[in-house]
Tab-separated table of C-alpha atoms and ligand atoms in Angstrom:
chain	number	residue	atom	x	y	z
A	1	MET	CA	-6.352	-3.292	-0.072
A	2	HIS	CA	-7.051	-5.826	2.590
A	3	ILE	CA	-7.573	-9.151	0.723
A	4	LEU	CA	-9.643	-11.151	3.066
A	5	ARG	CA	-12.246	-8.459	3.427
A	6	LYS	CA	-14.843	-10.916	2.155
A	7	THR	CA	-14.453	-12.764	5.412
A	8	TYR	CA	-14.640	-9.647	7.538
A	9	LEU	CA	-18.181	-10.036	8.849
A	10	ALA	CA	-17.629	-13.647	9.769
A	11	ALA	CA	-14.304	-12.701	11.304
A	12	LEU	CA	-15.939	-9.965	13.365
A	13	LEU	CA	-18.371	-12.484	14.804
A	14	LEU	CA	-15.427	-14.657	15.715
A	15	VAL	CA	-13.431	-11.905	17.379
A	16	ALA	CA	-14.782	-12.544	20.855
A	17	LEU	CA	-14.308	-16.305	20.523
A	18	VAL	CA	-10.797	-15.920	19.187
A	19	ALA	CA	-9.950	-13.472	21.966
A	20	VAL	CA	-11.180	-15.971	24.562
A	21	SER	CA	-9.362	-18.889	22.975
A	22	CYS	CA	-6.180	-16.824	22.541
A	23	SER	CA	-6.246	-15.752	26.137
A	24	SER	CA	-6.551	-19.362	27.263
A	25	THR	CA	-4.046	-20.901	24.835
A	26	ARG	CA	-1.665	-17.946	24.943
A	27	SER	CA	-2.164	-16.842	28.526
A	28	GLN	CA	1.581	-16.446	29.045
A	29	GLU	CA	3.822	-14.444	26.801
A	30	GLU	CA	5.046	-16.575	23.895
A	31	PRO	CA	8.666	-16.410	22.724
A	32	ALA	CA	8.957	-13.665	20.094
A	33	HIS	CA	10.487	-15.969	17.443
A	34	THR	CA	7.463	-18.313	17.393
A	35	GLU	CA	4.274	-17.869	15.403
A	36	ALA	CA	2.265	-17.480	18.622
A	37	GLY	CA	4.812	-14.945	19.851
A	38	LEU	CA	4.395	-12.904	16.670
A	39	LEU	CA	0.602	-13.024	17.038
A	40	ASP	CA	0.985	-11.682	20.591
A	41	THR	CA	3.281	-8.958	19.298
A	42	ILE	CA	0.724	-8.042	16.618
A	43	ASP	CA	-2.031	-7.747	19.213
A	44	ARG	CA	0.151	-5.388	21.240
A	45	ASN	CA	1.077	-3.402	18.119
A	46	LEU	CA	-2.590	-2.947	17.219
A	47	GLU	CA	-3.387	-1.639	20.708
A	48	LEU	CA	-0.422	0.709	20.430
A	49	ALA	CA	-1.620	1.814	16.986
A	50	VAL	CA	-5.033	2.768	18.366
A	51	ALA	CA	-3.406	4.876	21.093
A	52	GLN	CA	-1.018	6.456	18.580
A	53	TYR	CA	-3.800	7.278	16.126
A	54	LYS	CA	-5.681	9.095	18.900
A	55	VAL	CA	-2.578	11.293	19.301
A	56	LEU	CA	-2.474	11.830	15.537
A	57	ARG	CA	-6.214	12.640	15.465
A	58	ASP	CA	-5.836	15.165	18.282
A	59	ASN	CA	-3.088	16.995	16.398
A	60	LEU	CA	-4.827	17.056	13.019
A	61	PRO	CA	-6.360	20.331	11.771
A	62	ALA	CA	-10.024	19.761	10.839
A	63	ASP	CA	-9.781	19.456	7.045
A	64	ARG	CA	-6.186	18.247	6.730
A	65	PHE	CA	-4.623	14.808	6.255
A	66	PRO	CA	-1.448	13.453	7.878
A	67	LYS	CA	1.642	13.067	5.673
A	68	THR	CA	4.601	12.913	8.012
A	69	TYR	CA	6.172	14.242	11.192
A	70	TYR	CA	9.695	15.502	11.905
A	71	PRO	CA	10.558	14.301	15.431
A	72	ASP	CA	13.706	16.436	15.731
A	73	ARG	CA	11.679	19.659	15.395
A	74	ASN	CA	8.292	18.349	16.601
A	75	GLU	CA	6.719	19.450	13.335
A	76	TYR	CA	3.907	17.846	11.325
A	77	GLU	CA	3.410	17.976	7.600
A	78	PHE	CA	-0.238	17.774	6.559
A	79	SER	CA	-1.896	17.779	3.137
A	80	GLY	CA	-5.214	18.541	1.549
A	81	SER	CA	-7.529	15.768	0.389
A	82	GLU	CA	-6.127	15.973	-3.162
A	83	TRP	CA	-2.689	14.615	-2.161
A	84	TRP	CA	-2.120	10.941	-3.026
A	85	VAL	CA	-1.820	9.759	0.587
A	86	SER	CA	-5.208	11.048	1.779
A	87	GLY	CA	-6.880	7.609	1.826
A	88	PHE	CA	-4.333	5.945	4.087
A	89	TYR	CA	-5.303	7.690	7.317
A	90	PRO	CA	-8.999	6.708	7.116
A	91	GLY	CA	-8.026	3.280	5.750
A	92	THR	CA	-5.757	2.638	8.731
A	93	LEU	CA	-8.444	3.827	11.145
A	94	LEU	CA	-10.967	1.424	9.590
A	95	MET	CA	-8.607	-1.534	9.890
A	96	LEU	CA	-7.872	-0.601	13.509
A	97	TYR	CA	-11.613	-0.487	14.164
A	98	GLN	CA	-12.003	-3.920	12.592
A	99	GLU	CA	-9.200	-5.357	14.701
A	100	THR	CA	-9.953	-3.758	18.064
A	101	GLY	CA	-13.597	-2.630	17.925
A	102	ASP	CA	-12.571	0.839	19.174
A	103	THR	CA	-15.415	3.037	17.913
A	104	ALA	CA	-13.287	6.194	18.120
A	105	MET	CA	-11.374	4.815	15.114
A	106	LEU	CA	-14.572	4.397	13.090
A	107	ALA	CA	-15.876	7.837	14.072
A	108	GLU	CA	-12.629	9.560	13.041
A	109	ALA	CA	-12.515	7.604	9.765
A	110	LYS	CA	-16.040	8.700	8.897
A	111	ARG	CA	-15.301	12.320	9.851
A	112	ILE	CA	-12.230	12.596	7.628
A	113	MET	CA	-13.898	10.718	4.761
A	114	LYS	CA	-16.480	13.504	4.538
A	115	VAL	CA	-13.543	15.791	3.728
A	116	LEU	CA	-12.107	13.228	1.287
A	117	GLU	CA	-15.351	12.541	-0.610
A	118	LYS	CA	-15.002	15.412	-3.096
A	119	GLU	CA	-11.937	13.736	-4.642
A	120	LYS	CA	-14.314	11.365	-6.446
A	121	ASN	CA	-14.437	14.075	-9.120
A	122	ASN	CA	-10.686	14.598	-9.299
A	123	THR	CA	-9.492	13.798	-12.818
A	124	ARG	CA	-6.053	15.351	-12.354
A	125	THR	CA	-4.513	12.343	-10.586
A	126	HIS	CA	-4.123	8.596	-11.143
A	127	ASP	CA	-3.972	8.018	-7.389
A	128	LEU	CA	-7.711	7.515	-6.892
A	129	GLY	CA	-7.212	3.841	-6.040
A	130	PHE	CA	-4.963	4.740	-3.140
A	131	MET	CA	-7.156	7.653	-2.094
A	132	MET	CA	-10.663	6.241	-2.494
A	133	TYR	CA	-10.460	2.446	-2.609
A	134	ASP	CA	-8.238	2.130	0.471
A	135	SER	CA	-10.774	4.246	2.384
A	136	PHE	CA	-14.288	4.095	0.895
A	137	GLY	CA	-13.594	0.612	-0.497
A	138	GLU	CA	-12.728	-0.625	2.985
A	139	LEU	CA	-15.832	1.073	4.406
A	140	TYR	CA	-18.048	-0.406	1.678
A	141	GLU	CA	-16.816	-3.877	2.524
A	142	MET	CA	-17.782	-3.327	6.165
A	143	GLU	CA	-21.000	-1.409	5.600
A	144	PRO	CA	-22.217	-1.739	2.000
A	145	ASP	CA	-24.474	1.214	1.270
A	146	GLU	CA	-25.599	3.044	-1.832
A	147	GLN	CA	-23.921	6.350	-1.028
A	148	THR	CA	-20.470	4.787	-0.531
A	149	LYS	CA	-20.981	2.717	-3.695
A	150	GLN	CA	-21.754	5.834	-5.750
A	151	ILE	CA	-18.674	7.629	-4.374
A	152	LEU	CA	-16.524	4.672	-5.448
A	153	LEU	CA	-18.146	4.425	-8.875
A	154	GLN	CA	-17.635	8.121	-9.528
A	155	SER	CA	-13.989	7.712	-8.435
A	156	ALA	CA	-13.579	4.831	-10.905
A	157	GLU	CA	-15.091	6.993	-13.650
A	158	SER	CA	-12.630	9.795	-12.867
A	159	LEU	CA	-9.700	7.360	-12.902
A	160	ALA	CA	-10.870	5.790	-16.182
A	161	SER	CA	-10.984	9.262	-17.765
A	162	ARG	CA	-7.168	9.254	-17.681
A	163	TYR	CA	-6.914	6.188	-19.935
A	164	GLU	CA	-5.523	6.576	-23.442
A	165	PRO	CA	-6.234	3.620	-25.787
A	166	THR	CA	-3.288	4.351	-28.104
A	167	VAL	CA	-0.885	3.956	-25.193
A	168	GLY	CA	-2.953	1.290	-23.452
A	169	ALA	CA	-2.332	2.849	-20.060
A	170	ILE	CA	-3.724	5.312	-17.561
A	171	LYS	CA	-1.721	8.530	-17.389
A	172	SER	CA	-0.069	8.908	-13.993
A	173	TRP	CA	1.233	12.446	-13.935
A	174	ASP	CA	0.216	15.426	-15.996
A	175	SER	CA	3.313	16.902	-17.576
A	176	LYS	CA	4.484	19.050	-20.457
A	177	GLU	CA	3.062	18.704	-23.979
A	178	GLY	CA	4.430	15.558	-25.660
A	179	ASP	CA	4.896	13.628	-22.402
A	180	TYR	CA	2.678	10.746	-21.298
A	181	LEU	CA	4.047	9.589	-17.956
A	182	VAL	CA	3.146	6.252	-16.396
A	183	ILE	CA	4.715	5.100	-13.124
A	184	ILE	CA	4.883	1.597	-11.658
A	185	ASP	CA	2.923	2.845	-8.614
A	186	ASN	CA	-0.115	3.095	-10.897
A	187	MET	CA	-0.562	-0.692	-10.697
A	188	MET	CA	-1.957	-0.029	-7.221
A	189	ASN	CA	-4.940	1.901	-8.581
A	190	LEU	CA	-6.351	-0.953	-10.661
A	191	GLU	CA	-8.247	-2.657	-7.829
A	192	LEU	CA	-10.772	0.200	-7.872
A	193	LEU	CA	-11.471	-0.417	-11.566
A	194	TYR	CA	-11.931	-4.175	-11.161
A	195	TRP	CA	-14.269	-3.504	-8.247
A	196	ALA	CA	-16.328	-1.102	-10.410
A	197	SER	CA	-16.786	-3.732	-13.130
A	198	ARG	CA	-17.817	-6.360	-10.596
A	199	VAL	CA	-20.402	-4.048	-9.057
A	200	THR	CA	-21.860	-2.593	-12.263
A	201	GLY	CA	-21.438	-5.540	-14.635
A	202	ASP	CA	-19.869	-3.080	-17.097
A	203	PRO	CA	-16.552	-4.568	-18.334
A	204	LYS	CA	-15.132	-1.187	-19.395
A	205	TYR	CA	-13.306	-0.533	-16.094
A	206	ALA	CA	-11.795	-4.025	-15.898
A	207	ASP	CA	-10.762	-3.818	-19.565
A	208	ILE	CA	-8.878	-0.601	-18.891
A	209	ALA	CA	-7.211	-2.124	-15.829
A	210	THR	CA	-6.181	-5.273	-17.712
A	211	THR	CA	-4.793	-3.343	-20.671
A	212	HIS	CA	-2.861	-1.118	-18.273
A	213	ALA	CA	-1.442	-4.172	-16.471
A	214	ASN	CA	-0.404	-5.730	-19.809
A	215	THR	CA	1.213	-2.537	-21.101
A	216	THR	CA	3.113	-2.116	-17.841
A	217	MET	CA	4.205	-5.764	-17.890
A	218	ALA	CA	5.500	-5.397	-21.448
A	219	ASN	CA	7.417	-2.165	-20.958
A	220	HIS	CA	8.231	-1.327	-17.350
A	221	PHE	CA	10.275	-4.405	-16.416
A	222	ARG	CA	13.895	-5.256	-17.103
A	223	PRO	CA	14.971	-8.826	-17.964
A	224	ASP	CA	15.729	-9.478	-14.256
A	225	TYR	CA	12.161	-8.375	-13.313
A	226	SER	CA	13.274	-5.219	-11.575
A	227	THR	CA	11.209	-2.248	-12.666
A	228	PHE	CA	11.829	1.239	-13.937
A	229	HIS	CA	9.928	3.883	-12.047
A	230	VAL	CA	8.681	6.186	-14.821
A	231	LEU	CA	7.939	5.482	-18.485
A	232	ASN	CA	7.254	8.270	-20.908
A	233	TYR	CA	5.074	7.164	-23.843
A	234	ASN	CA	4.417	8.872	-27.137
A	235	LYS	CA	0.709	9.556	-26.932
A	236	THR	CA	0.254	9.479	-30.704
A	237	THR	CA	2.062	6.207	-31.445
A	238	GLY	CA	2.053	4.467	-28.072
A	239	ASP	CA	5.839	3.962	-28.308
A	240	VAL	CA	8.030	4.254	-25.231
A	241	GLN	CA	10.163	7.369	-25.551
A	242	GLU	CA	11.934	7.360	-22.151
A	243	LYS	CA	12.564	5.019	-19.211
A	244	LYS	CA	13.655	6.869	-16.111
A	245	THR	CA	13.241	7.507	-12.417
A	246	ALA	CA	11.758	10.252	-10.302
A	247	GLN	CA	12.147	8.960	-6.771
A	248	GLY	CA	14.912	6.390	-7.204
A	249	TYR	CA	18.699	6.753	-7.168
A	250	ALA	CA	19.164	6.501	-10.959
A	251	ASP	CA	17.179	5.782	-14.108
A	252	ASP	CA	18.519	2.227	-14.188
A	253	SER	CA	18.435	1.565	-10.434
A	254	ALA	CA	15.819	-0.394	-8.483
A	255	TRP	CA	13.918	2.030	-6.240
A	256	SER	CA	12.713	-0.141	-3.351
A	257	ARG	CA	9.169	1.134	-3.049
A	258	GLY	CA	8.693	0.846	-6.801
A	259	GLN	CA	9.634	-2.845	-6.658
A	260	ALA	CA	7.161	-3.271	-3.795
A	261	TRP	CA	4.365	-1.525	-5.743
A	262	GLY	CA	4.989	-3.900	-8.654
A	263	LEU	CA	4.900	-6.950	-6.389
A	264	TYR	CA	1.696	-5.874	-4.679
A	265	GLY	CA	0.099	-4.628	-7.908
A	266	TYR	CA	0.529	-7.869	-9.867
A	267	THR	CA	-0.503	-9.992	-6.889
A	268	ALA	CA	-3.722	-7.975	-6.617
A	269	THR	CA	-4.263	-8.100	-10.386
A	270	TYR	CA	-4.030	-11.895	-10.248
A	271	ARG	CA	-6.664	-11.887	-7.485
A	272	ASP	CA	-8.925	-9.692	-9.618
A	273	THR	CA	-8.508	-11.575	-12.912
A	274	ASP	CA	-7.538	-15.147	-12.054
A	275	ASP	CA	-5.089	-14.887	-14.966
A	276	LYS	CA	-1.960	-16.912	-14.187
A	277	LYS	CA	0.344	-14.606	-16.130
A	278	TYR	CA	-0.040	-11.979	-13.416
A	279	LEU	CA	0.729	-14.567	-10.748
A	280	GLU	CA	3.893	-15.475	-12.676
A	281	GLN	CA	4.835	-11.805	-12.876
A	282	ALA	CA	4.363	-11.357	-9.120
A	283	ARG	CA	6.457	-14.477	-8.415
A	284	ARG	CA	9.293	-13.240	-10.652
A	285	ILE	CA	9.227	-9.817	-8.961
A	286	ALA	CA	9.334	-11.534	-5.566
A	287	ASP	CA	12.325	-13.597	-6.737
A	288	TYR	CA	14.110	-10.447	-7.817
A	289	ILE	CA	13.518	-8.690	-4.488
A	290	LEU	CA	14.305	-11.660	-2.268
A	291	SER	CA	17.537	-12.453	-4.101
A	292	GLN	CA	18.940	-8.924	-3.851
A	293	PRO	CA	22.377	-9.094	-2.207
A	294	ASN	CA	21.646	-5.650	-0.780
A	295	LEU	CA	18.474	-6.769	0.997
A	296	PRO	CA	19.531	-6.891	4.665
A	297	ALA	CA	18.911	-9.979	6.807
A	298	ASP	CA	16.180	-8.117	8.717
A	299	LYS	CA	14.425	-7.624	5.315
A	300	ILE	CA	13.958	-3.853	5.605
A	301	PRO	CA	15.327	-2.598	2.276
A	302	TYR	CA	17.522	0.391	1.774
A	303	TRP	CA	15.535	3.106	-0.002
A	304	ASP	CA	17.031	1.946	-3.329
A	305	TYR	CA	18.623	-1.471	-3.906
A	306	ASP	CA	21.380	0.325	-5.829
A	307	ALA	CA	21.959	3.225	-3.440
A	308	PRO	CA	25.687	3.984	-3.642
A	309	ASP	CA	26.182	4.478	0.109
A	310	ILE	CA	24.877	1.087	1.256
A	311	PRO	CA	25.247	0.078	4.136
A	312	ASP	CA	24.959	3.703	5.302
A	313	ALA	CA	21.960	4.503	3.085
A	314	PRO	CA	18.580	5.093	4.812
A	315	ARG	CA	16.217	2.157	5.069
A	316	ASP	CA	12.607	2.435	3.891
A	317	ALA	CA	10.101	0.914	6.321
A	318	SER	CA	7.265	1.753	3.912
A	319	ALA	CA	8.723	-0.495	1.181
A	320	ALA	CA	9.141	-3.267	3.767
A	321	ALA	CA	5.536	-2.964	4.963
A	322	ILE	CA	4.168	-3.082	1.390
A	323	MET	CA	6.346	-6.140	0.663
A	324	ALA	CA	5.168	-7.932	3.810
A	325	SER	CA	1.534	-7.372	2.959
A	326	ALA	CA	1.996	-8.444	-0.668
A	327	LEU	CA	4.040	-11.541	0.216
A	328	LEU	CA	1.380	-12.710	2.653
A	329	GLU	CA	-1.243	-12.523	-0.068
A	330	LEU	CA	1.055	-14.104	-2.659
A	331	SER	CA	1.821	-16.987	-0.286
A	332	ALA	CA	-1.837	-17.989	-0.494
A	333	TYR	CA	-1.556	-18.480	-4.289
A	334	VAL	CA	1.505	-20.773	-4.325
A	335	ASP	CA	2.510	-24.011	-2.617
A	336	GLY	CA	5.151	-25.662	-0.536
A	337	ASP	CA	8.571	-24.105	-0.037
A	338	GLU	CA	7.691	-21.065	-2.089
A	339	ALA	CA	4.740	-20.207	0.143
A	340	LYS	CA	6.897	-20.811	3.216
A	341	ARG	CA	9.595	-18.494	1.885
A	342	TYR	CA	7.095	-15.668	1.364
A	343	VAL	CA	5.497	-16.114	4.786
A	344	SER	CA	8.834	-16.380	6.529
A	345	THR	CA	10.107	-13.187	4.853
A	346	ALA	CA	6.907	-11.395	5.862
A	347	GLU	CA	7.364	-12.680	9.419
A	348	THR	CA	10.896	-11.335	9.516
A	349	ILE	CA	9.657	-7.947	8.304
A	350	LEU	CA	6.840	-7.883	10.857
A	351	ARG	CA	9.235	-8.796	13.662
A	352	THR	CA	11.771	-6.180	12.621
A	353	LEU	CA	9.133	-3.459	12.295
A	354	SER	CA	7.823	-4.447	15.742
A	355	GLY	CA	11.237	-3.930	17.309
A	356	ASP	CA	12.776	-0.927	19.078
A	357	GLU	CA	14.379	0.387	15.911
A	358	TYR	CA	11.157	0.909	13.946
A	359	LEU	CA	8.116	0.855	16.242
A	360	ALA	CA	7.260	4.154	17.905
A	361	LYS	CA	7.292	4.396	21.686
A	362	PRO	CA	3.843	5.293	23.056
A	363	GLY	CA	3.046	8.989	22.674
A	364	THR	CA	6.072	9.720	20.448
A	365	ASN	CA	6.524	9.987	16.662
A	366	GLY	CA	3.626	12.440	16.367
A	367	GLY	CA	1.208	9.522	16.742
A	368	PHE	CA	2.474	7.631	13.688
A	369	LEU	CA	3.200	3.955	14.297
A	370	LEU	CA	6.425	3.376	12.360
A	371	GLU	CA	9.633	5.353	12.142
A	372	HIS	CA	12.275	5.369	9.374
A	373	SER	CA	10.661	5.581	5.949
A	374	VAL	CA	11.819	7.450	2.879
A	375	GLY	CA	9.388	9.423	0.715
A	376	HIS	CA	11.451	11.232	-1.923
A	377	LEU	CA	15.166	11.171	-1.275
A	378	PRO	CA	16.328	12.792	-4.547
A	379	ALA	CA	14.125	15.797	-3.713
A	380	GLY	CA	15.459	15.792	-0.156
A	381	THR	CA	11.963	15.439	1.268
A	382	GLU	CA	10.579	12.904	3.752
A	383	VAL	CA	13.882	11.171	4.446
A	384	ASP	CA	13.998	8.880	7.493
A	385	VAL	CA	10.570	9.895	8.776
A	386	PRO	CA	7.194	8.330	9.589
A	387	LEU	CA	4.837	8.090	6.609
A	388	THR	CA	1.117	7.441	6.614
A	389	TYR	CA	1.365	4.672	4.006
A	390	ALA	CA	4.057	2.815	5.954
A	391	ASP	CA	1.560	2.586	8.812
A	392	PHE	CA	-1.292	1.587	6.479
A	393	TYR	CA	0.541	-1.358	4.903
A	394	PHE	CA	2.047	-2.429	8.249
A	395	VAL	CA	-1.426	-2.618	9.796
A	396	GLU	CA	-2.750	-4.376	6.688
A	397	ALA	CA	0.108	-6.912	6.820
A	398	MET	CA	-0.583	-7.601	10.502
A	399	GLN	CA	-4.270	-8.055	9.727
A	400	ARG	CA	-3.437	-10.429	6.864
A	401	TYR	CA	-1.052	-12.398	9.078
A	402	LYS	CA	-3.714	-12.837	11.734
A	403	GLU	CA	-6.215	-14.033	9.126
A	404	LEU	CA	-3.715	-16.382	7.550
A	405	LYS	CA	-3.020	-18.005	10.892
A	406	LYS	CA	-6.621	-18.261	12.031
B	1	LIG	N1	3.255	6.761	-5.174
B	1	LIG	C1	4.282	7.630	-4.722
B	1	LIG	C2	5.276	6.992	-3.842
B	1	LIG	O1	5.349	5.802	-3.704
B	1	LIG	O2	6.051	7.728	-3.268
C-alpha cells in the first residue's frame, strides 16, 4: 500500500505547481542515469500506463479481473473477484488517477470495485489485504466516506476470522484436516488489520496482526534471513510440523517473490507499529536479498535465487517491483549509506523495468505495463508473462520515488 497516502491531498494540490516547475527546470530531456532523468522516465511511464490500462479496460469482460496475458497467442486470462489479485487492477487505476488526473482511471476503478465489494464477506481466503486494502483502502485515503469504511471494516472482520490463537497466526490456505498452512505472503495482509484498529479504536485487529508478525518472524526465517514459503502448523499445539515451498524451486530454496513479500511486509509492519524489531527484521531481509550472488547487476531477480538453471532461468519483474517499492519505504527509516544503498537499488530496478526489455511498447502486452514476470513456475503457469501485481507495485514504486524526491 502506498505509504505516503497521508500526503496525497496536499500532493494533489501541488501537482500543477510541480508540473510547471518541472517543465521549467527539466524542459530538456535529462540524461537517463541522473535523478532528474529517472523522474522524466517515470512521468513518461505513467502516461504510457494510462494508455495501456485503457487497452486493458477495453478488453475486460464486465465482471472479470485481469490476471495475465499470453502475447504469443494473444490470449488473456481473467479471474473472478474472489481470486487474490482482484484488488491490484483497481489499485493501479487509482494510483494512475492520482498521478495523472485522468478521470477515466477513477471511473474504471469505481466500476470494477462495485464487482469486488462482495469479497468483504469472503472468509475462505487470507488475501483480503491484497484484495480490499490495495483498492478500497486507496480509495478511502482519497475520498474518506462511510460506505468505503464499512466495506474495509467488514473485510478486516472476515480476515480476522481466520486467526487461530493457539498457532498465533492467520490461516493462509484451507487444506486437508490436520494442516494449518501459513505463507510468507500473508505478511502483506496485516496493513488492513492495523488500519481497522486505528479507525475503530478496537485493538483486536492490531493484536492479531502483531501476533501473526511475531509468529512468522520466529518460525518462517532461516538463520541467514531468507524465508521459507509455506509453514504447516499443528493447530492443536501450535508447533511447526512442516517447512516447505509451493511456488519456489525447493523447500529450502529462496523463492524471489517470497523474499520480497517478507521485506515489504516487515517494513509496513514497522510503519504500523513503530516497533524497532520489525525494522531490524526488514533490514536483515534486505541484506540477505542485496547480498545474493545470484542477484543480477540490473537487480531483476531470477524467479528463485536458487534456481538450478541460472543464468538461463526466467527473471521475475514482479519480485523486482515489490522490492523497489519496499526499499524506497525502508530507505526513509534508516540513515546514511544504508538509505543510499536502498534508494540506489530501487533506482536501478526502476531504470531496468523502464527499459526495452521489460516495459511494454504502446498498445502491446494486452495493455499490461510490464513484461516478464513469473507467477507459479512449478505448476507451469504464468511463466514469463505480464502480471497485474507486477504493474501495481511498479506504479507504486514510481509514485513513492516521486514523493521521496519532491
Ligand atoms: N501471493 C501469491 C503469490 O505471490 O504468487
